[in-house]
Short mmCIF file of C-alpha atoms in Angstrom, two decimals:
data_model
loop_
_atom_site.label_atom_id
_atom_site.label_comp_id
_atom_site.label_asym_id
_atom_site.label_seq_id
_atom_site.Cartn_x
_atom_site.Cartn_y
_atom_site.Cartn_z
CA UNK A 304 127.29 54.13 166.04
CA UNK A 305 126.70 55.73 162.93
CA UNK A 306 123.03 55.45 162.02
CA UNK A 307 122.47 54.08 158.07
CA UNK A 308 119.45 56.88 156.19
CA UNK A 309 116.45 54.74 155.55
CA UNK A 310 115.49 53.97 151.63
CA UNK A 311 112.45 54.54 150.19
CA UNK A 312 112.81 53.01 146.97
CA UNK A 313 114.25 49.52 145.69
CA UNK A 314 117.59 47.89 147.00
CA UNK A 315 120.24 49.80 145.07
CA UNK A 316 121.73 47.51 142.96
CA UNK A 317 124.73 45.21 143.70
CA UNK A 318 127.74 46.64 141.53
CA UNK A 319 130.06 44.39 140.77
CA UNK A 320 133.59 44.19 139.70
CA UNK A 321 132.72 45.89 136.47
CA UNK A 322 129.56 46.85 136.18
CA UNK A 323 131.32 50.51 137.04
CA UNK A 324 129.83 53.42 138.85
CA UNK A 325 126.26 53.13 140.64
CA UNK A 326 124.72 54.93 138.82
CA UNK A 327 125.32 53.57 135.02
CA UNK A 328 124.89 49.85 136.75
CA UNK A 329 121.59 48.10 135.03
CA UNK A 330 120.40 45.10 137.39
CA UNK A 331 119.02 43.85 134.48
CA UNK A 332 121.72 43.26 131.93
CA UNK A 333 125.43 42.63 132.53
CA UNK A 334 127.51 45.66 131.85
CA UNK A 335 129.66 44.75 128.63
CA UNK A 336 132.22 47.14 127.98
CA UNK A 337 130.53 47.80 125.44
CA UNK A 338 127.52 49.13 127.21
CA UNK A 339 129.60 50.94 129.62
CA UNK A 340 130.88 53.20 126.88
CA UNK A 341 127.68 53.32 125.42
CA UNK A 342 125.71 54.77 128.59
CA UNK A 343 129.46 56.56 129.38
CA UNK A 344 128.59 58.38 126.36
CA UNK A 345 124.83 58.92 127.17
CA UNK A 346 124.88 59.96 130.30
CA UNK A 347 127.97 62.82 129.25
CA UNK A 348 125.35 64.24 127.02
CA UNK A 349 121.90 63.31 128.77
CA UNK A 350 123.41 67.36 131.22
CA UNK A 351 124.18 68.83 127.84
CA UNK A 352 120.95 68.12 126.11
CA UNK A 353 118.90 68.83 129.61
CA UNK A 354 120.51 72.24 130.31
CA UNK A 355 120.26 74.37 126.85
CA UNK A 356 117.53 76.56 127.46
CA UNK A 357 114.48 76.33 125.72
CA UNK A 358 114.29 76.57 122.80
CA UNK A 359 117.59 76.33 121.41
CA UNK A 360 120.14 73.68 120.45
CA UNK A 361 122.50 72.43 122.60
CA UNK A 362 125.94 71.43 122.15
CA UNK A 363 125.77 67.73 121.71
CA UNK A 364 122.38 68.45 119.97
CA UNK A 365 124.68 70.52 117.55
CA UNK A 366 127.11 67.24 117.40
CA UNK A 367 124.70 64.88 116.71
CA UNK A 368 123.72 67.31 114.00
CA UNK A 369 126.96 67.58 112.43
CA UNK A 370 128.88 69.97 109.99
CA UNK A 371 125.73 71.04 108.69
CA UNK A 372 124.33 72.37 112.87
CA UNK A 373 127.07 75.20 113.54
CA UNK A 374 126.35 78.27 115.71
CA UNK A 375 123.86 79.34 113.02
CA UNK A 376 121.47 76.49 113.96
CA UNK A 377 121.45 76.94 117.25
CA UNK A 378 120.84 80.64 116.58
CA UNK A 379 117.51 80.17 113.92
CA UNK A 380 116.66 77.22 116.89
CA UNK A 381 116.26 80.60 118.51
CA UNK A 382 113.80 82.03 116.40
CA UNK A 383 110.27 82.59 117.34
CA UNK A 384 108.12 79.45 117.00
CA UNK A 385 110.61 76.98 117.64
CA UNK A 386 111.59 77.47 121.27
CA UNK A 387 110.68 74.73 123.91
CA UNK A 388 112.33 71.68 125.16
CA UNK A 389 115.65 70.76 124.10
CA UNK A 390 114.76 67.33 124.02
CA UNK A 391 111.14 68.16 122.02
CA UNK A 392 111.02 68.60 118.24
CA UNK A 393 113.43 71.58 117.71
CA UNK A 394 115.89 69.38 119.00
CA UNK A 395 114.76 66.31 117.00
CA UNK A 396 114.87 67.70 114.39
CA UNK A 397 118.84 69.15 115.32
CA UNK A 398 119.72 65.47 115.34
CA UNK A 399 118.00 63.24 112.63
CA UNK A 400 120.19 65.81 110.12
CA UNK A 401 118.58 67.32 106.79
CA UNK A 402 115.08 66.95 107.24
CA UNK A 403 114.19 64.00 104.66
CA UNK A 404 116.99 64.85 102.67
CA UNK A 405 119.86 62.22 102.02
CA UNK A 406 122.65 63.20 99.24
CA UNK A 407 119.76 64.57 96.80
CA UNK A 408 117.71 61.54 97.54
CA UNK A 409 113.98 61.58 97.93
CA UNK A 410 112.65 64.18 100.05
CA UNK A 411 110.46 64.33 102.88
CA UNK A 412 107.75 65.89 104.40
CA UNK A 413 110.05 68.44 106.74
CA UNK A 414 108.37 68.08 110.45
CA UNK A 415 108.02 72.02 111.66
CA UNK A 416 111.28 72.63 113.71
CA UNK A 417 113.15 71.19 110.54
CA UNK A 418 111.17 73.29 108.36
CA UNK A 419 112.08 75.88 110.50
CA UNK A 420 115.74 75.66 110.45
CA UNK A 421 116.91 73.05 107.80
CA UNK A 422 119.20 71.19 107.08
CA UNK A 423 122.27 74.19 107.91
CA UNK A 424 120.06 76.46 106.11
CA UNK A 425 120.51 79.25 109.23
CA UNK A 426 119.35 82.42 108.88
CA UNK A 427 122.16 85.39 109.11
CA UNK A 428 123.07 85.41 112.86
CA UNK A 429 124.15 89.67 112.32
CA UNK A 430 122.15 92.21 112.59
CA UNK A 431 118.99 92.54 110.46
CA UNK A 432 119.18 94.14 106.97
CA UNK A 433 117.67 97.86 107.29
CA UNK A 434 116.31 100.11 104.54
CA UNK A 435 119.80 101.08 102.79
CA UNK A 436 120.09 97.45 102.02
CA UNK A 437 116.50 96.31 101.10
CA UNK A 438 116.76 99.61 98.82
CA UNK A 439 119.55 98.26 96.79
CA UNK A 440 118.72 94.53 96.98
CA UNK A 441 115.11 96.33 95.35
CA UNK A 442 117.52 97.96 92.79
CA UNK A 443 119.90 95.24 91.80
CA UNK A 444 116.06 93.60 90.84
CA UNK A 445 114.95 96.07 88.85
CA UNK A 446 118.68 95.97 86.76
CA UNK A 447 118.24 92.00 87.12
CA UNK A 448 114.78 92.13 85.81
CA UNK A 449 115.37 95.45 82.75
CA UNK A 450 118.70 93.14 81.57
CA UNK A 451 115.38 90.35 79.89
CA UNK A 452 113.57 93.57 78.89
CA UNK A 453 115.35 96.26 76.91
CA UNK A 454 116.72 94.17 74.19
CA UNK A 455 112.15 94.28 73.25
CA UNK A 456 112.50 97.71 72.04
CA UNK A 457 115.72 97.72 70.55
CA UNK A 458 115.99 94.81 67.79
CA UNK A 459 114.72 96.61 64.53
CA UNK A 460 117.52 98.92 65.09
CA UNK A 461 120.32 95.75 65.71
CA UNK A 462 118.59 94.80 62.69
CA UNK A 463 119.59 97.78 60.08
CA UNK A 464 122.46 97.99 61.95
CA UNK A 465 123.56 94.48 62.16
CA UNK A 466 122.40 94.29 58.23
CA UNK A 467 120.12 91.56 58.83
CA UNK A 468 116.11 91.14 58.50
CA UNK A 469 113.63 92.16 61.70
CA UNK A 470 112.53 88.68 61.90
CA UNK A 471 116.15 87.44 62.66
CA UNK A 472 116.58 90.59 65.03
CA UNK A 473 113.95 89.72 67.15
CA UNK A 474 116.16 86.32 68.19
CA UNK A 475 117.73 88.14 70.42
CA UNK A 476 114.92 88.69 72.87
CA UNK A 477 114.46 84.84 72.58
CA UNK A 478 118.25 84.08 72.96
CA UNK A 479 117.67 86.62 76.32
CA UNK A 480 114.89 84.41 77.53
CA UNK A 481 116.10 81.04 76.62
CA UNK A 482 119.47 81.83 79.06
CA UNK A 483 117.31 83.53 81.59
CA UNK A 484 115.89 80.14 81.44
CA UNK A 485 118.61 77.66 82.13
CA UNK A 486 119.98 79.93 84.27
CA UNK A 487 117.00 79.13 86.97
CA UNK A 488 117.49 75.08 86.48
CA UNK A 489 121.23 75.68 86.80
CA UNK A 490 121.86 78.04 88.81
CA UNK A 491 119.47 79.48 91.34
CA UNK A 492 119.72 75.97 93.40
CA UNK A 493 123.08 76.79 93.93
CA UNK A 494 121.78 79.79 96.43
CA UNK A 495 121.41 76.68 98.77
CA UNK A 496 125.00 75.12 98.26
CA UNK A 497 127.12 78.89 97.95
CA UNK A 498 127.34 81.32 100.27
CA UNK A 499 124.96 83.74 98.68
CA UNK A 500 127.27 87.21 98.40
CA UNK A 501 129.93 85.97 96.60
CA UNK A 502 127.49 84.06 94.05
CA UNK A 503 125.61 87.13 93.34
CA UNK A 504 128.65 88.88 93.58
CA UNK A 505 130.00 86.53 90.44
CA UNK A 506 127.37 86.38 88.95
CA UNK A 507 126.97 90.45 88.46
CA UNK A 508 130.73 90.18 87.04
CA UNK A 509 129.46 87.81 84.39
CA UNK A 510 126.25 89.40 83.51
CA UNK A 511 128.07 93.22 83.27
CA UNK A 512 131.21 90.95 81.41
CA UNK A 513 129.09 89.80 78.90
CA UNK A 514 126.29 92.80 78.26
CA UNK A 515 130.26 94.37 77.52
CA UNK A 516 130.39 91.16 74.88
CA UNK A 517 126.67 91.84 73.24
CA UNK A 518 127.28 95.78 72.65
CA UNK A 519 130.88 94.30 71.12
CA UNK A 520 128.85 91.64 68.47
CA UNK A 521 130.26 92.74 65.18
CA UNK A 522 127.19 89.47 63.99
CA UNK A 523 123.95 89.08 64.46
CA UNK A 524 125.17 85.00 65.50
CA UNK A 525 127.90 87.02 67.91
CA UNK A 526 125.38 89.07 69.20
CA UNK A 527 122.72 85.66 70.82
CA UNK A 528 125.52 83.44 71.91
CA UNK A 529 125.97 86.77 74.00
CA UNK A 530 122.32 87.05 74.57
CA UNK A 531 122.34 83.89 75.71
CA UNK A 532 124.84 84.14 78.40
CA UNK A 533 123.28 87.45 78.91
CA UNK A 534 120.24 85.52 80.17
CA UNK A 535 121.65 82.70 82.41
CA UNK A 536 123.79 85.52 84.32
CA UNK A 537 121.01 87.48 85.53
CA UNK A 538 119.42 85.85 87.41
CA UNK A 539 119.98 88.19 90.61
CA UNK A 540 116.16 88.81 91.55
CA UNK A 541 115.86 84.73 92.09
CA UNK A 542 118.62 84.85 94.56
CA UNK A 543 117.74 88.19 96.63
CA UNK A 544 114.29 87.00 97.07
CA UNK A 545 115.47 83.65 98.63
CA UNK A 546 118.20 85.35 100.46
CA UNK A 547 117.53 88.53 101.75
CA UNK A 548 113.87 85.84 103.61
CA UNK A 549 117.08 84.38 105.28
CA UNK A 550 118.58 88.63 106.67
CA UNK A 551 114.58 90.09 107.85
CA UNK A 552 112.65 88.85 111.02
CA UNK A 553 109.36 86.42 109.99
CA UNK A 554 106.73 89.73 110.92
CA UNK A 555 108.89 91.54 107.75
CA UNK A 556 109.23 89.45 105.33
CA UNK A 557 105.54 89.60 103.67
CA UNK A 558 106.77 93.62 103.52
CA UNK A 559 110.17 93.24 101.56
CA UNK A 560 109.01 90.96 99.48
CA UNK A 561 106.68 93.45 98.62
CA UNK A 562 109.38 95.95 97.42
CA UNK A 563 111.91 93.96 95.33
CA UNK A 564 108.90 92.17 93.55
CA UNK A 565 108.53 96.39 93.43
CA UNK A 566 112.35 97.25 92.08
CA UNK A 567 111.25 94.07 89.43
CA UNK A 568 107.80 95.49 88.11
CA UNK A 569 109.74 98.89 88.19
CA UNK A 570 112.81 97.36 85.73
CA UNK A 571 110.22 95.76 84.07
CA UNK A 572 108.45 98.45 82.62
CA UNK A 573 111.05 101.12 82.95
CA UNK A 574 114.22 99.03 80.88
CA UNK A 575 111.70 99.28 77.34
CA UNK A 576 112.31 102.73 77.77
CA UNK A 577 115.72 103.43 78.43
CA UNK A 578 116.68 101.22 75.85
CA UNK A 579 114.37 102.70 72.44
CA UNK A 580 115.51 106.64 74.03
CA UNK A 581 119.11 105.09 74.00
CA UNK A 582 119.01 103.56 71.74
CA UNK A 583 117.70 105.52 69.06
CA UNK A 584 120.10 108.40 70.31
CA UNK A 585 123.54 106.29 70.01
CA UNK A 586 123.35 103.14 68.44
CA UNK A 587 121.99 99.57 69.32
CA UNK A 588 125.03 99.50 71.33
CA UNK A 589 124.78 102.42 73.76
CA UNK A 590 121.81 100.13 75.95
CA UNK A 591 123.89 97.22 75.72
CA UNK A 592 127.09 98.71 77.01
CA UNK A 593 125.07 101.49 79.70
CA UNK A 594 122.89 98.49 81.09
CA UNK A 595 127.00 96.55 81.50
CA UNK A 596 128.56 99.31 82.93
CA UNK A 597 125.44 99.76 85.73
CA UNK A 598 125.95 96.05 86.54
CA UNK A 599 129.39 95.98 86.97
CA UNK A 600 128.89 99.01 89.34
CA UNK A 601 125.98 96.99 91.65
CA UNK A 602 127.98 94.51 91.73
CA UNK A 603 131.19 95.79 93.14
CA UNK A 604 128.42 98.06 95.61
CA UNK A 605 126.82 94.88 97.00
CA UNK A 606 130.42 92.83 97.40
CA UNK A 607 130.56 95.94 100.57
CA UNK A 608 127.49 95.77 101.56
CA UNK A 609 126.03 92.51 101.64
CA UNK A 610 126.84 90.68 104.89
CA UNK A 611 129.83 87.73 104.91
CA UNK A 612 127.71 85.15 106.77
CA UNK A 613 124.29 84.89 104.41
CA UNK A 614 122.27 81.63 104.52
CA UNK A 615 124.98 78.65 105.11
CA UNK A 616 124.97 75.87 102.79
CA UNK A 617 123.67 72.81 103.01
CA UNK A 618 126.44 70.39 102.42
CA UNK A 619 125.70 66.71 102.13
CA UNK A 620 123.55 67.75 98.59
CA UNK A 621 125.90 67.57 95.99
CA UNK A 622 125.89 69.97 93.51
CA UNK A 623 124.70 67.35 90.46
CA UNK A 624 121.47 66.38 92.94
CA UNK A 625 120.73 70.33 92.68
CA UNK A 626 118.91 71.46 89.44
CA UNK A 627 116.67 68.07 90.56
CA UNK A 628 115.85 69.22 94.02
CA UNK A 629 112.96 71.37 92.99
CA UNK A 630 111.05 68.61 91.13
CA UNK A 631 111.97 66.49 94.70
CA UNK A 632 110.28 69.40 96.40
CA UNK A 633 107.54 69.80 94.71
CA UNK A 634 106.31 65.98 95.20
CA UNK A 635 107.94 66.30 99.44
CA UNK A 636 105.75 69.88 100.71
CA UNK A 637 102.02 70.47 99.83
CA UNK A 638 102.38 74.20 100.44
CA UNK A 639 105.14 74.62 97.45
CA UNK A 640 102.50 73.18 95.08
CA UNK A 641 99.67 75.34 95.99
CA UNK A 642 101.59 78.11 95.94
CA UNK A 643 102.91 76.83 92.54
CA UNK A 644 98.99 76.20 91.79
CA UNK A 645 98.07 79.47 92.67
CA UNK A 646 100.02 80.97 90.89
CA UNK A 647 100.59 78.95 87.39
CA UNK A 648 96.97 79.83 87.31
CA UNK A 649 96.79 83.98 87.93
CA UNK A 650 99.51 83.25 85.73
CA UNK A 651 98.07 81.87 83.03
CA UNK A 652 95.13 84.14 82.81
CA UNK A 653 97.71 87.51 83.25
CA UNK A 654 98.87 85.75 79.62
CA UNK A 655 96.50 85.21 77.98
CA UNK A 656 94.75 88.93 78.16
CA UNK A 657 97.71 90.22 77.55
CA UNK A 658 98.42 88.23 74.78
CA UNK A 659 95.26 88.76 73.15
CA UNK A 660 94.53 92.47 74.04
CA UNK A 661 97.12 93.31 71.60
CA UNK A 662 94.79 91.56 69.03
CA UNK A 663 92.16 93.76 70.37
CA UNK A 664 93.12 96.72 70.12
CA UNK A 665 95.26 97.08 66.87
CA UNK A 666 91.74 94.93 65.56
CA UNK A 667 89.11 96.29 63.83
CA UNK A 668 86.88 97.33 67.01
CA UNK A 669 90.71 99.81 68.35
CA UNK A 670 92.24 100.60 65.23
CA UNK A 671 95.45 100.97 67.19
CA UNK A 672 98.99 100.73 66.44
CA UNK A 673 100.80 98.60 68.24
CA UNK A 674 102.27 101.91 70.76
CA UNK A 675 98.65 101.49 71.93
CA UNK A 676 100.05 98.62 73.94
CA UNK A 677 102.65 99.58 75.75
CA UNK A 678 100.41 103.38 77.20
CA UNK A 679 98.12 100.12 78.87
CA UNK A 680 100.81 98.10 80.04
CA UNK A 681 101.86 101.66 82.01
CA UNK A 682 98.92 101.07 84.49
CA UNK A 683 101.75 98.80 85.60
CA UNK A 684 103.44 101.30 87.54
CA UNK A 685 100.74 101.25 90.33
CA UNK A 686 101.76 98.14 90.84
CA UNK A 687 104.52 99.55 92.53
CA UNK A 688 103.42 100.94 95.40
CA UNK A 689 100.68 97.84 95.82
CA UNK A 690 103.11 95.36 96.37
CA UNK A 691 104.68 96.43 99.20
CA UNK A 692 101.38 96.90 100.91
CA UNK A 693 100.51 93.43 99.83
CA UNK A 694 103.44 92.29 101.80
CA UNK A 695 102.57 93.95 104.78
CA UNK A 696 98.58 92.61 104.46
CA UNK A 697 100.49 89.30 104.79
CA UNK A 698 102.85 90.44 107.23
CA UNK A 699 99.56 90.96 109.33
CA UNK A 700 96.60 88.50 108.83
CA UNK A 701 98.81 85.60 106.27
CA UNK A 702 98.93 84.65 103.08
CA UNK A 703 96.06 82.52 102.60
CA UNK A 704 93.35 85.92 103.07
CA UNK A 705 95.05 88.22 100.81
CA UNK A 706 95.07 85.30 98.05
CA UNK A 707 91.21 84.96 98.30
CA UNK A 708 91.35 88.47 97.77
CA UNK A 709 93.62 88.31 95.02
CA UNK A 710 91.75 85.92 93.22
CA UNK A 711 88.40 87.46 94.01
CA UNK A 712 89.98 91.37 91.99
CA UNK A 713 90.80 88.58 88.94
CA UNK A 714 87.65 87.84 88.81
CA UNK A 715 85.98 91.39 88.66
CA UNK A 716 88.92 92.48 86.43
CA UNK A 717 87.27 89.58 84.18
CA UNK A 718 83.94 91.30 84.16
CA UNK A 719 85.39 94.90 83.29
CA UNK A 720 87.69 93.89 80.57
CA UNK A 721 84.86 92.08 78.94
CA UNK A 722 83.12 95.75 79.07
CA UNK A 723 86.71 96.50 76.65
CA UNK A 724 85.28 94.63 73.70
CA UNK A 725 82.23 97.20 72.69
CA UNK A 726 84.62 99.90 71.40
CA UNK A 727 85.14 103.71 72.16
CA UNK A 728 85.89 105.71 75.11
CA UNK A 729 84.07 103.08 77.38
CA UNK A 730 85.50 100.06 76.03
CA UNK A 731 89.31 101.37 76.40
CA UNK A 732 88.72 102.45 79.91
CA UNK A 733 87.42 99.28 80.94
CA UNK A 734 90.42 97.68 79.52
CA UNK A 735 92.64 100.27 81.21
CA UNK A 736 91.01 99.72 84.54
CA UNK A 737 90.47 96.09 83.79
CA UNK A 738 94.40 95.78 83.17
CA UNK A 739 95.36 97.66 86.92
CA UNK A 740 92.90 95.28 88.54
CA UNK A 741 94.45 92.07 86.60
CA UNK A 742 98.23 93.20 86.84
CA UNK A 743 97.59 93.98 90.24
CA UNK A 744 96.16 91.09 91.76
CA UNK A 745 98.95 89.07 89.28
CA UNK A 746 101.63 90.49 91.57
CA UNK A 747 100.13 91.02 95.07
CA UNK A 748 99.21 87.07 94.93
CA UNK A 749 102.71 86.47 94.56
CA UNK A 750 104.20 88.31 97.29
CA UNK A 751 101.64 85.75 99.21
CA UNK A 752 102.73 82.71 97.98
CA UNK A 753 106.27 83.64 98.13
CA UNK A 754 105.81 83.75 102.14
CA UNK A 755 103.82 80.74 101.90
CA UNK A 756 106.45 78.61 100.49
CA UNK A 757 109.56 80.77 102.31
CA UNK A 758 108.73 79.78 105.37
CA UNK A 759 108.67 75.15 104.31
CA UNK A 760 112.21 75.03 104.90
CA UNK A 761 115.21 77.38 105.70
CA UNK A 762 118.16 75.34 103.77
CA UNK A 763 116.79 74.75 100.33
CA UNK A 764 114.72 78.81 100.00
CA UNK A 765 116.64 78.86 96.85
CA UNK A 766 115.00 75.10 95.08
CA UNK A 767 112.14 76.77 96.06
CA UNK A 768 111.46 79.41 94.71
CA UNK A 769 113.07 77.94 91.12
CA UNK A 770 110.12 74.83 92.16
CA UNK A 771 107.95 77.94 91.86
CA UNK A 772 109.10 79.87 89.30
CA UNK A 773 109.23 76.92 87.24
CA UNK A 774 104.92 76.69 87.98
CA UNK A 775 104.30 80.11 86.93
CA UNK A 776 106.04 79.85 83.69
CA UNK A 777 104.59 76.79 83.25
CA UNK A 778 100.68 77.85 83.68
CA UNK A 779 102.27 81.18 81.92
CA UNK A 780 102.84 79.88 78.21
CA UNK A 781 99.84 78.14 78.58
CA UNK A 782 97.34 80.45 79.41
CA UNK A 783 99.13 82.17 76.60
CA UNK A 784 98.44 79.13 74.39
CA UNK A 785 95.04 78.56 75.13
CA UNK A 786 94.65 82.44 75.16
CA UNK A 787 95.19 82.27 71.66
CA UNK A 788 92.76 80.06 70.96
CA UNK A 789 89.91 80.64 72.64
CA UNK A 790 90.48 84.25 70.89
CA UNK A 791 90.59 82.28 67.24
CA UNK A 792 86.90 80.51 68.07
CA UNK A 793 85.48 83.20 70.78
CA UNK A 794 86.72 86.71 70.35
CA UNK A 795 87.70 88.73 73.31
CA UNK A 796 84.50 87.84 75.53
CA UNK A 797 85.47 84.60 75.67
CA UNK A 798 89.13 85.02 76.42
CA UNK A 799 87.28 86.95 79.63
CA UNK A 800 85.64 84.46 80.03
CA UNK A 801 88.05 81.88 80.61
CA UNK A 802 90.45 84.42 83.03
CA UNK A 803 87.23 83.87 85.28
CA UNK A 804 87.87 80.66 85.44
CA UNK A 805 90.86 80.42 86.21
CA UNK A 806 89.75 82.23 89.60
CA UNK A 807 88.39 78.34 90.93
CA UNK A 808 90.92 78.13 93.45
CA UNK A 809 89.84 81.28 95.01
CA UNK A 810 87.02 78.02 96.12
CA UNK A 811 90.14 76.46 98.18
CA UNK A 812 91.31 79.73 99.44
CA UNK A 813 87.91 80.58 100.79
CA UNK A 814 87.56 76.91 103.06
CA UNK A 815 91.18 77.84 104.33
CA UNK A 816 90.27 81.21 105.34
CA UNK A 817 87.37 79.96 107.21
CA UNK A 818 89.32 77.39 108.51
CA UNK A 819 91.38 78.98 110.33
CA UNK A 820 88.76 81.30 111.38
CA UNK A 821 86.62 78.44 112.70
CA UNK A 822 90.30 77.66 114.55
CA UNK A 823 90.92 80.83 116.16
CA UNK A 824 90.14 80.29 120.13
CA UNK A 825 91.13 76.36 119.74
CA UNK A 826 93.41 75.43 122.36
CA UNK A 827 96.50 74.09 120.36
CA UNK A 828 96.28 70.13 121.84
CA UNK A 829 92.65 70.18 120.67
CA UNK A 830 93.20 71.62 117.76
CA UNK A 831 96.39 69.12 117.16
CA UNK A 832 93.90 66.29 118.04
CA UNK A 833 90.93 67.90 115.46
CA UNK A 834 94.19 67.91 112.59
CA UNK A 835 94.43 64.02 113.27
CA UNK A 836 91.36 62.79 113.90
#
C-alpha cells in the first residue's frame, strides 16, 4: 500500500472536466475557454520574463514592446544603470511602449528606464567609435559650420563680381542663415526617424551640390536661392552630436562632445580667413567650389566610416509630427527646459557683448577699423582646447558643477570687460581677456548642457537637440537686440551690467550642486523617500 505524502498547505482545487492543467485552475473563477487561453499565455510568458538575466529585456518583454524594441533595445537595457530584475522598471519600460509618446501625440515625462532606452532609441550594438571616427566627425562639424560663416568674408567680392551693391550682396549671409534655421527645424528631427549614416551622407551630398550651384550662379537671385539650399542641407553638425552620443559609452560622452564642439569652433573661426584669402586670389566663386568639393569628399568618407547600425528609428512617430516633437519634449522634460534656460542666458550675454563690442572698438574710444573685431575674435582659438577638457570634467563631476563654474566665469568676465570702457592699452587688454573668458564659459557650458539633455531619451536625441538649439538661438537673438538698446542708453558699462545679470541662473545651479553634495552617502531608498516627501 502506497502512502500519500502529507500536505502542508490548502488542499489542491478539484479539477473539473474543463479545468485544464492543475497549475492553471482557479478555485474562485470558473474556467471558461477565454480565461484558459489568457492564463496559458500568461504562464508561457512568465518563464521568459523571469529567467532573463538581470538588466536584459526578455523575449517576452521585447515582444510586448512591439516593433520598436528588437535586439537593440536589449543591448540598451543591458547598459550600466539599467540593470535590475526583469520585472522591475526596466522591463516595465520595455513593455509600455514609447515613454508617453503615441503617434506624435502628447509627450509625457519618461520613466528612468524609458529615458535610457526609449522607443527604439537603442545604442549602437557594435564596438565603440574609435578616435579616428571621432576625428572625422569633428572635421565634418568644422566644415558644416564653416559653410554658414564663410560667405560673410566674400560678400564684397560677390557685389563686385555680380555688379550689385554691397548691401544686396550681403543678403547671401542672411539667406544661408535662414536656410540653416529651416534645416534645424525640418531636417534635424529626422535623425530620430531615419538611420544616421544614410541621412548624413544624403545631406552632405545635397550640400555639395548646393555649393556647386552657388559657384555657378550667374545672378544674385540664383546665388540667394543656392544659399538657402546650402543652409538647409548643412545641418550635419546638429545631427552628428546626437548620433555620436549613441556610439560611445556614457563615461566618454562629455569628452567626445567637447571634441566635436572644438571642431565646430575651429570651422567658425577659420572659415572667414579661408574664404577671404581664397576669394581675394581666385574670385568669389572659388570658396564655394572648394567647399563643395570638400563636402562631397566627406560624404564618401562617412559612407565608408560610419557604422551601418546607428540609432534605430522610432516608428511610432510619423513624419508629419516630427517638427512639433521638440516643442512637446520641452513641455515634458524639466531637465531639457533647464538646459535650454542656461544656454539661452549665456548666449544672450555672449551675443549682446559681441554686437556692442563692434560699436565700442570702431567708436571714439578706440577708433579702430572693422578688422580689429576679427583680431579680437581670434582669441576663440583657445576655446578649441578648453571644450574637450570641459567634457572630461562633465564625465567626472557631472554637468551641474561645470555649469556653475561657467556662470561664475561669465560674471568675472563682465567685470573685466567693464574695464574696457577706459580705452587705451589697459582697456584693450581687458577686452581681450574678457572675451576669452566669456567665450570659453559659453562653449564649456554648452558641453555640460548637452550632456544633461542627451541622457534623457535615447529615441529622441535629435529632437532634444533641436529644442535646445532653438532656446539658444532665441536667447541669442533677444540678447543682441537688448544689448543694442542698452548700449544706446547706458553705453558699454550698461552692457556689462546686463551680462552680469544674465548669470542669475547660477543660483539655481549652486542650489543643485549643494543638494547633490548632501545626498552623497544617503542610501538610495532613503534618497527616494526624501524626494517623495
